[in-house]
Amino acid sequence: ISISSLFLGTTITISSNHWMMAWTGLEINTLAILPLISKPHHPRAIEAATKYFLVQAAASTLLLFSSTTNALFTGQWDVTQLTHPISCLLLTTAISIKLGLVPFHFWFPEVLQGSSLMTSLLLTTAMKFPPITLLLMTSPSLNHTLLTTMAIASAALGGWTGLNQTQVRKILAFSSISHLGWMTIIIIYNPKLTLVTFYLYCMMTATTLLTLKTTKILKLSTMMTAWTKIPSLSATLMLALLSLAGLPPLTGFLPKWLIIQELTKQEMTPTATIIALLSLLGLFFYLRLAYCATITLPPNSSNYMKQWRTNKPVSTLTATLTTMTITLLPFSP
């Protein structure tokens, strides 16, 4: 029921023209993912579900408020006709709370840390899709300066705060925040590019999280001993992480390249320089993950046990996604 409601809510939001329907879809989405977060009966999971619910409820209320204000002043309920400045400001706030953009990012790492790896996958990919679609449809009337500031702040904060983490899910949460920064900086100038970035980001995150789920890795110290389980998977995990960081021969380089190109076309060279330099922070913690996954051997003390190599075949989905994450760059337009 929960999964089908997720699909339903997403479909309602992305195909709606009326603000009420968009809001309904977002609400269905929130209510559908709550049981999935709180499914492991653990205080952390319940806490994560509560935090998620409160944050998303606040964001939905703001969204409803912004659309009602717009309807009050302009008489328009159409999603694309959001023209009143106050409504635009409120909508930007609501969407950034829903996505976890910078001033409102605090809930996201906490919620991810409290949920299981598969729920984290849903939260980082599927649950970001409806808000990004709404942002895409309203992007012409939004405030440029505000969005650019928030995007740069997201890239910076996602990089800075990810440096000190040892929990893999928190690191992925901060990487998600910095990727969202990259998506929102370009949404006014080239919305299609935002979607491309989002799809590629979803693919790379899915690869990473599915790999982590196969090898049951939750923190850096278990990552160091996991290479004995499925060595080939550890090697491809390193490449997937470097792809998330955006290193050139891999897929993750494509959106960054196109975004920087588009920003220089729009004569925003300083912005492009700043955001490119900020992605170096992200590169540092991806490199540390990759280092733990493949390059280091843990100290061979007497009480250290090698883990058994598993005979489970890796699922076709993980294999396909990994291949795409590593090799998609030459197919770029």
CSV table of C-alpha atoms in Angstrom, one decimal:
chain,number,residue,atom,x,y,z
A,1,ILE,CA,0.0,0.0,0.0
A,2,SER,CA,2.8,2.4,1.0
A,3,ILE,CA,4.8,1.9,-2.2
A,4,SER,CA,1.7,2.3,-4.5
A,5,SER,CA,0.7,5.4,-2.6
A,6,LEU,CA,4.2,6.8,-3.2
A,7,PHE,CA,3.8,6.3,-6.9
A,8,LEU,CA,0.2,7.7,-6.8
A,9,GLY,CA,1.3,10.8,-4.9
A,10,THR,CA,4.3,11.5,-7.2
A,11,THR,CA,2.1,11.0,-10.3
A,12,ILE,CA,-0.6,13.4,-9.0
A,13,THR,CA,1.9,16.1,-8.2
A,14,ILE,CA,3.9,16.0,-11.4
A,15,SER,CA,0.8,15.9,-13.6
A,16,SER,CA,-1.3,18.5,-11.8
A,17,ASN,CA,-2.1,22.0,-13.1
A,18,HIS,CA,-4.1,23.1,-10.0
A,19,TRP,CA,-2.3,24.0,-6.7
A,20,MET,CA,-4.7,22.0,-4.6
A,21,MET,CA,-3.9,18.8,-6.5
A,22,ALA,CA,-0.2,19.4,-6.3
A,23,TRP,CA,-0.5,19.8,-2.6
A,24,THR,CA,-2.7,16.7,-2.3
A,25,GLY,CA,0.0,14.6,-4.1
A,26,LEU,CA,2.7,15.9,-1.8
A,27,GLU,CA,0.6,15.0,1.3
A,28,ILE,CA,-0.1,11.5,0.0
A,29,ASN,CA,3.7,11.1,-0.5
A,30,THR,CA,4.5,12.2,3.0
A,31,LEU,CA,1.9,9.9,4.6
A,32,ALA,CA,3.0,7.0,2.4
A,33,ILE,CA,6.7,7.1,3.4
A,34,LEU,CA,6.1,7.5,7.1
A,35,PRO,CA,5.3,3.8,7.7
A,36,LEU,CA,8.4,2.9,5.7
A,37,ILE,CA,10.7,5.1,7.9
A,38,SER,CA,9.2,3.9,11.2
A,39,LYS,CA,9.0,0.2,10.2
A,40,PRO,CA,12.1,-0.9,12.1
A,41,HIS,CA,10.9,-0.7,15.7
A,42,HIS,CA,13.8,1.3,17.0
A,43,PRO,CA,13.7,4.7,18.8
A,44,ARG,CA,16.0,6.2,16.1
A,45,ALA,CA,13.5,5.2,13.4
A,46,ILE,CA,10.5,6.6,15.3
A,47,GLU,CA,12.4,9.8,15.9
A,48,ALA,CA,13.3,10.1,12.2
A,49,ALA,CA,9.6,9.5,11.2
A,50,THR,CA,8.4,12.2,13.7
A,51,LYS,CA,11.0,14.7,12.5
A,52,TYR,CA,10.2,14.0,8.9
A,53,PHE,CA,6.4,14.3,9.5
A,54,LEU,CA,6.8,17.7,11.3
A,55,VAL,CA,9.1,19.2,8.7
A,56,GLN,CA,7.0,18.0,5.7
A,57,ALA,CA,3.7,19.1,7.3
A,58,ALA,CA,5.2,22.6,7.8
A,59,ALA,CA,6.4,22.7,4.2
A,60,SER,CA,3.0,21.6,2.9
A,61,THR,CA,1.2,24.2,4.9
A,62,LEU,CA,3.5,26.9,3.5
A,63,LEU,CA,3.0,25.7,0.0
A,64,LEU,CA,-0.8,25.8,0.5
A,65,PHE,CA,-0.5,29.2,2.0
A,66,SER,CA,1.6,30.6,-0.9
A,67,SER,CA,-0.8,29.2,-3.5
A,68,THR,CA,-3.9,30.6,-1.6
A,69,THR,CA,-2.2,34.0,-1.3
A,70,ASN,CA,-1.5,34.0,-5.0
A,71,ALA,CA,-5.2,33.0,-5.7
A,72,LEU,CA,-6.3,35.8,-3.4
A,73,PHE,CA,-4.3,38.5,-5.2
A,74,THR,CA,-4.4,37.2,-8.8
A,75,GLY,CA,-7.4,34.8,-9.0
A,76,GLN,CA,-5.2,32.1,-10.5
A,77,TRP,CA,-5.0,28.6,-9.2
A,78,ASP,CA,-2.7,27.4,-12.1
A,79,VAL,CA,0.7,26.1,-11.0
A,80,THR,CA,2.5,27.9,-13.8
A,81,GLN,CA,0.8,31.3,-13.1
A,82,LEU,CA,2.4,32.0,-9.7
A,83,THR,CA,3.1,35.7,-10.1
A,84,HIS,CA,2.7,37.4,-6.8
A,85,PRO,CA,6.1,38.2,-5.2
A,86,ILE,CA,5.0,37.1,-1.6
A,87,SER,CA,3.7,33.8,-3.0
A,88,CYS,CA,6.9,33.2,-4.9
A,89,LEU,CA,9.0,33.8,-1.7
A,90,LEU,CA,6.8,31.5,0.3
A,91,LEU,CA,6.9,28.8,-2.4
A,92,THR,CA,10.7,29.0,-2.6
A,93,THR,CA,10.8,28.5,1.2
A,94,ALA,CA,8.3,25.6,1.2
A,95,ILE,CA,10.0,23.7,-1.6
A,96,SER,CA,13.5,24.2,-0.1
A,97,ILE,CA,12.1,22.8,3.2
A,98,LYS,CA,10.8,19.8,1.3
A,99,LEU,CA,14.0,19.3,-0.5
A,100,GLY,CA,16.4,20.1,2.3
A,101,LEU,CA,18.1,23.2,0.7
A,102,VAL,CA,20.4,25.1,3.0
A,103,PRO,CA,18.8,27.1,5.6
A,104,PHE,CA,16.3,24.2,6.1
A,105,HIS,CA,18.6,21.3,5.7
A,106,PHE,CA,18.8,20.2,9.4
A,107,TRP,CA,16.2,17.5,9.2
A,108,PHE,CA,17.6,15.6,6.3
A,109,PRO,CA,20.8,13.9,7.7
A,110,GLU,CA,19.0,13.0,10.9
A,111,VAL,CA,16.1,11.4,9.1
A,112,LEU,CA,18.5,9.4,6.8
A,113,GLN,CA,20.5,8.3,9.7
A,114,GLY,CA,17.4,6.9,11.4
A,115,SER,CA,16.0,5.0,8.4
A,116,SER,CA,17.2,1.8,6.7
A,117,LEU,CA,19.3,1.9,3.5
A,118,MET,CA,16.4,1.2,1.2
A,119,THR,CA,14.2,3.9,2.8
A,120,SER,CA,17.2,6.3,2.5
A,121,LEU,CA,17.2,5.4,-1.2
A,122,LEU,CA,13.6,6.4,-1.5
A,123,LEU,CA,14.1,9.6,0.5
A,124,THR,CA,17.1,10.8,-1.5
A,125,THR,CA,15.6,10.0,-4.9
A,126,ALA,CA,11.8,9.5,-5.2
A,127,MET,CA,10.8,11.9,-2.5
A,128,LYS,CA,12.8,14.8,-4.2
A,129,PHE,CA,11.1,14.4,-7.5
A,130,PRO,CA,7.7,16.1,-6.9
A,131,PRO,CA,9.2,19.2,-5.2
A,132,ILE,CA,11.7,19.6,-8.0
A,133,THR,CA,8.9,19.3,-10.6
A,134,LEU,CA,7.0,22.1,-8.8
A,135,LEU,CA,10.1,24.2,-8.7
A,136,LEU,CA,10.6,23.5,-12.4
A,137,MET,CA,7.1,24.6,-13.3
A,138,THR,CA,7.2,27.8,-11.3
A,139,SER,CA,10.9,28.6,-12.0
A,140,PRO,CA,10.3,31.6,-14.5
A,141,SER,CA,8.7,33.7,-11.8
A,142,LEU,CA,11.0,32.9,-8.8
A,143,ASN,CA,13.6,35.2,-7.3
A,144,HIS,CA,17.0,34.7,-9.0
A,145,THR,CA,19.2,36.1,-6.3
A,146,LEU,CA,17.5,34.1,-3.6
A,147,LEU,CA,17.8,30.8,-5.5
A,148,THR,CA,21.4,31.4,-6.4
A,149,THR,CA,22.4,32.3,-2.8
A,150,MET,CA,20.6,29.2,-1.5
A,151,ALA,CA,22.3,27.0,-4.1
A,152,ILE,CA,25.8,28.2,-3.3
A,153,ALA,CA,25.1,27.9,0.4
A,154,SER,CA,23.9,24.4,-0.1
A,155,ALA,CA,26.9,23.4,-2.1
A,156,ALA,CA,29.2,24.9,0.6
A,157,LEU,CA,27.4,23.5,3.5
A,158,GLY,CA,27.0,20.1,2.0
A,159,GLY,CA,30.7,20.0,1.4
A,160,TRP,CA,31.8,21.4,4.8
A,161,THR,CA,29.6,19.4,7.1
A,162,GLY,CA,30.2,16.1,5.2
A,163,LEU,CA,33.9,16.3,6.0
A,164,ASN,CA,33.7,15.2,9.6
A,165,GLN,CA,31.2,12.4,9.3
A,166,THR,CA,31.8,8.7,9.9
A,167,GLN,CA,28.3,7.4,9.2
A,168,VAL,CA,27.8,6.6,5.5
A,169,ARG,CA,24.1,7.6,5.4
A,170,LYS,CA,24.9,11.0,6.8
A,171,ILE,CA,27.7,11.5,4.3
A,172,LEU,CA,25.2,10.6,1.5
A,173,ALA,CA,22.7,13.1,3.0
A,174,PHE,CA,25.2,15.9,2.9
A,175,SER,CA,26.2,14.9,-0.6
A,176,SER,CA,22.5,15.1,-1.6
A,177,ILE,CA,22.4,18.6,-0.1
A,178,SER,CA,25.3,19.8,-2.2
A,179,HIS,CA,23.9,18.1,-5.4
A,180,LEU,CA,20.6,19.9,-4.8
A,181,GLY,CA,22.7,23.1,-4.7
A,182,TRP,CA,23.9,22.3,-8.2
A,183,MET,CA,20.4,21.6,-9.4
A,184,THR,CA,18.8,24.8,-8.1
A,185,ILE,CA,21.6,27.1,-9.4
A,186,ILE,CA,20.7,26.3,-13.0
A,187,ILE,CA,16.9,25.9,-12.7
A,188,ILE,CA,16.1,29.5,-13.9
A,189,TYR,CA,18.4,29.5,-16.9
A,190,ASN,CA,18.0,25.9,-18.1
A,191,PRO,CA,15.4,23.8,-16.4
A,192,LYS,CA,16.1,20.7,-18.6
A,193,LEU,CA,19.6,20.7,-17.2
A,194,THR,CA,18.2,20.5,-13.7
A,195,LEU,CA,16.2,17.4,-14.7
A,196,VAL,CA,19.3,15.8,-16.3
A,197,THR,CA,21.3,16.4,-13.2
A,198,PHE,CA,18.6,15.0,-11.0
A,199,TYR,CA,18.2,11.8,-13.0
A,200,LEU,CA,21.9,11.2,-13.1
A,201,TYR,CA,22.2,12.0,-9.4
A,202,CYS,CA,19.4,9.5,-8.6
A,203,MET,CA,21.1,6.8,-10.7
A,204,MET,CA,24.5,7.3,-8.9
A,205,THR,CA,22.9,7.4,-5.4
A,206,ALA,CA,20.9,4.3,-6.2
A,207,THR,CA,24.0,2.5,-7.2
A,208,THR,CA,25.9,3.5,-4.1
A,209,LEU,CA,23.1,2.6,-1.7
A,210,LEU,CA,22.3,-0.7,-3.3
A,211,THR,CA,26.0,-1.7,-3.2
A,212,LEU,CA,26.1,-0.7,0.5
A,213,LYS,CA,22.9,-2.7,1.1
A,214,THR,CA,24.4,-5.8,-0.5
A,215,THR,CA,27.6,-5.6,1.6
A,216,LYS,CA,25.7,-4.3,4.7
A,217,ILE,CA,27.9,-1.3,5.3
A,218,LEU,CA,26.6,1.5,7.6
A,219,LYS,CA,29.7,3.3,8.7
A,220,LEU,CA,33.3,3.8,7.7
A,221,SER,CA,34.8,1.2,10.1
A,222,THR,CA,32.6,-1.6,8.6
A,223,MET,CA,33.5,-0.4,5.1
A,224,MET,CA,37.2,-1.1,5.7
A,225,THR,CA,36.5,-4.8,6.5
A,226,ALA,CA,33.9,-5.3,3.8
A,227,TRP,CA,36.3,-5.8,0.9
A,228,THR,CA,36.6,-9.5,1.6
A,229,LYS,CA,32.9,-10.1,1.1
A,230,ILE,CA,32.6,-9.2,-2.6
A,231,PRO,CA,35.9,-7.7,-3.8
A,232,SER,CA,34.6,-6.8,-7.3
A,233,LEU,CA,31.7,-4.9,-5.8
A,234,SER,CA,34.0,-2.9,-3.6
A,235,ALA,CA,36.0,-1.9,-6.6
A,236,THR,CA,33.0,-0.7,-8.5
A,237,LEU,CA,31.7,1.1,-5.4
A,238,MET,CA,34.9,3.1,-5.5
A,239,LEU,CA,34.2,4.1,-9.1
A,240,ALA,CA,30.6,4.9,-8.3
A,241,LEU,CA,31.6,7.2,-5.4
A,242,LEU,CA,34.1,9.0,-7.6
A,243,SER,CA,31.3,9.4,-10.2
A,244,LEU,CA,29.2,11.0,-7.5
A,245,ALA,CA,32.1,13.3,-6.9
A,246,GLY,CA,32.1,14.3,-10.5
A,247,LEU,CA,35.5,13.1,-11.8
A,248,PRO,CA,35.9,13.4,-15.6
A,249,PRO,CA,35.9,10.0,-17.2
A,250,LEU,CA,32.8,9.0,-15.2
A,251,THR,CA,29.1,9.9,-15.6
A,252,GLY,CA,28.9,12.3,-12.7
A,253,PHE,CA,31.1,14.8,-14.6
A,254,LEU,CA,28.5,15.4,-17.2
A,255,PRO,CA,26.0,17.5,-15.2
A,256,LYS,CA,28.7,19.6,-13.6
A,257,TRP,CA,30.3,20.3,-16.9
A,258,LEU,CA,27.1,21.3,-18.6
A,259,ILE,CA,26.0,23.5,-15.6
A,260,ILE,CA,29.4,25.3,-15.5
A,261,GLN,CA,29.1,25.8,-19.3
A,262,GLU,CA,25.6,27.2,-19.0
A,263,LEU,CA,26.5,29.5,-16.1
A,264,THR,CA,29.4,31.0,-18.1
A,265,LYS,CA,27.0,31.5,-21.1
A,266,GLN,CA,24.8,33.5,-18.7
A,267,GLU,CA,27.9,35.6,-17.8
A,268,MET,CA,27.9,34.2,-14.2
A,269,THR,CA,31.5,33.2,-14.3
A,270,PRO,CA,32.2,34.1,-10.6
A,271,THR,CA,29.3,31.9,-9.5
A,272,ALA,CA,30.5,29.1,-11.7
A,273,THR,CA,34.0,29.4,-10.2
A,274,ILE,CA,32.7,29.4,-6.6
A,275,ILE,CA,30.5,26.4,-7.1
A,276,ALA,CA,33.2,24.5,-8.9
A,277,LEU,CA,35.6,25.1,-6.1
A,278,LEU,CA,33.0,24.1,-3.5
A,279,SER,CA,32.6,20.7,-5.2
A,280,LEU,CA,36.2,20.0,-4.2
A,281,LEU,CA,35.0,19.8,-0.6
A,282,GLY,CA,32.6,17.0,-1.7
A,283,LEU,CA,35.4,15.3,-3.6
A,284,PHE,CA,37.4,15.1,-0.3
A,285,PHE,CA,34.8,13.0,1.5
A,286,TYR,CA,34.0,10.9,-1.5
A,287,LEU,CA,37.7,10.2,-1.8
A,288,ARG,CA,37.8,9.2,1.9
A,289,LEU,CA,34.9,6.8,1.3
A,290,ALA,CA,36.6,5.3,-1.7
A,291,TYR,CA,39.8,5.1,0.2
A,292,CYS,CA,38.1,3.2,3.0
A,293,ALA,CA,36.3,0.9,0.5
A,294,THR,CA,39.2,-0.2,-1.5
A,295,ILE,CA,42.6,1.3,-0.9
A,296,THR,CA,43.3,0.7,2.9
A,297,LEU,CA,43.8,-2.6,4.5
A,298,PRO,CA,42.7,-2.4,8.2
A,299,PRO,CA,45.5,-3.1,10.7
A,300,ASN,CA,46.0,-6.8,11.1
A,301,SER,CA,45.7,-7.2,14.9
A,302,SER,CA,45.1,-10.6,16.5
A,303,ASN,CA,41.4,-9.9,17.2
A,304,TYR,CA,40.6,-8.8,13.7
A,305,MET,CA,38.4,-11.3,11.8
A,306,LYS,CA,38.2,-11.4,8.1
A,307,GLN,CA,34.6,-11.6,6.9
A,308,TRP,CA,33.5,-14.6,4.9
A,309,ARG,CA,33.2,-14.1,1.1
A,310,THR,CA,29.6,-14.4,0.2
A,311,ASN,CA,28.3,-16.6,-2.6
A,312,LYS,CA,25.2,-14.5,-3.2
A,313,PRO,CA,25.1,-13.2,-6.8
A,314,VAL,CA,24.9,-9.4,-7.1
A,315,SER,CA,21.5,-8.4,-8.4
A,316,THR,CA,21.2,-7.5,-12.1
A,317,LEU,CA,19.7,-4.1,-11.1
A,318,THR,CA,22.8,-3.2,-9.1
A,319,ALA,CA,25.1,-4.4,-11.9
A,320,THR,CA,23.2,-2.3,-14.6
A,321,LEU,CA,23.1,0.8,-12.5
A,322,THR,CA,26.8,0.5,-11.7
A,323,THR,CA,27.7,0.1,-15.3
A,324,MET,CA,25.6,3.2,-16.2
A,325,THR,CA,27.1,5.2,-13.4
A,326,ILE,CA,30.6,4.5,-14.6
A,327,THR,CA,30.3,4.6,-18.4
A,328,LEU,CA,27.6,7.0,-19.4
A,329,LEU,CA,29.8,10.0,-20.1
A,330,PRO,CA,30.6,9.2,-23.8
A,331,PHE,CA,26.9,8.9,-24.6
A,332,SER,CA,26.3,12.5,-23.6
A,333,PRO,CA,24.9,14.9,-26.3
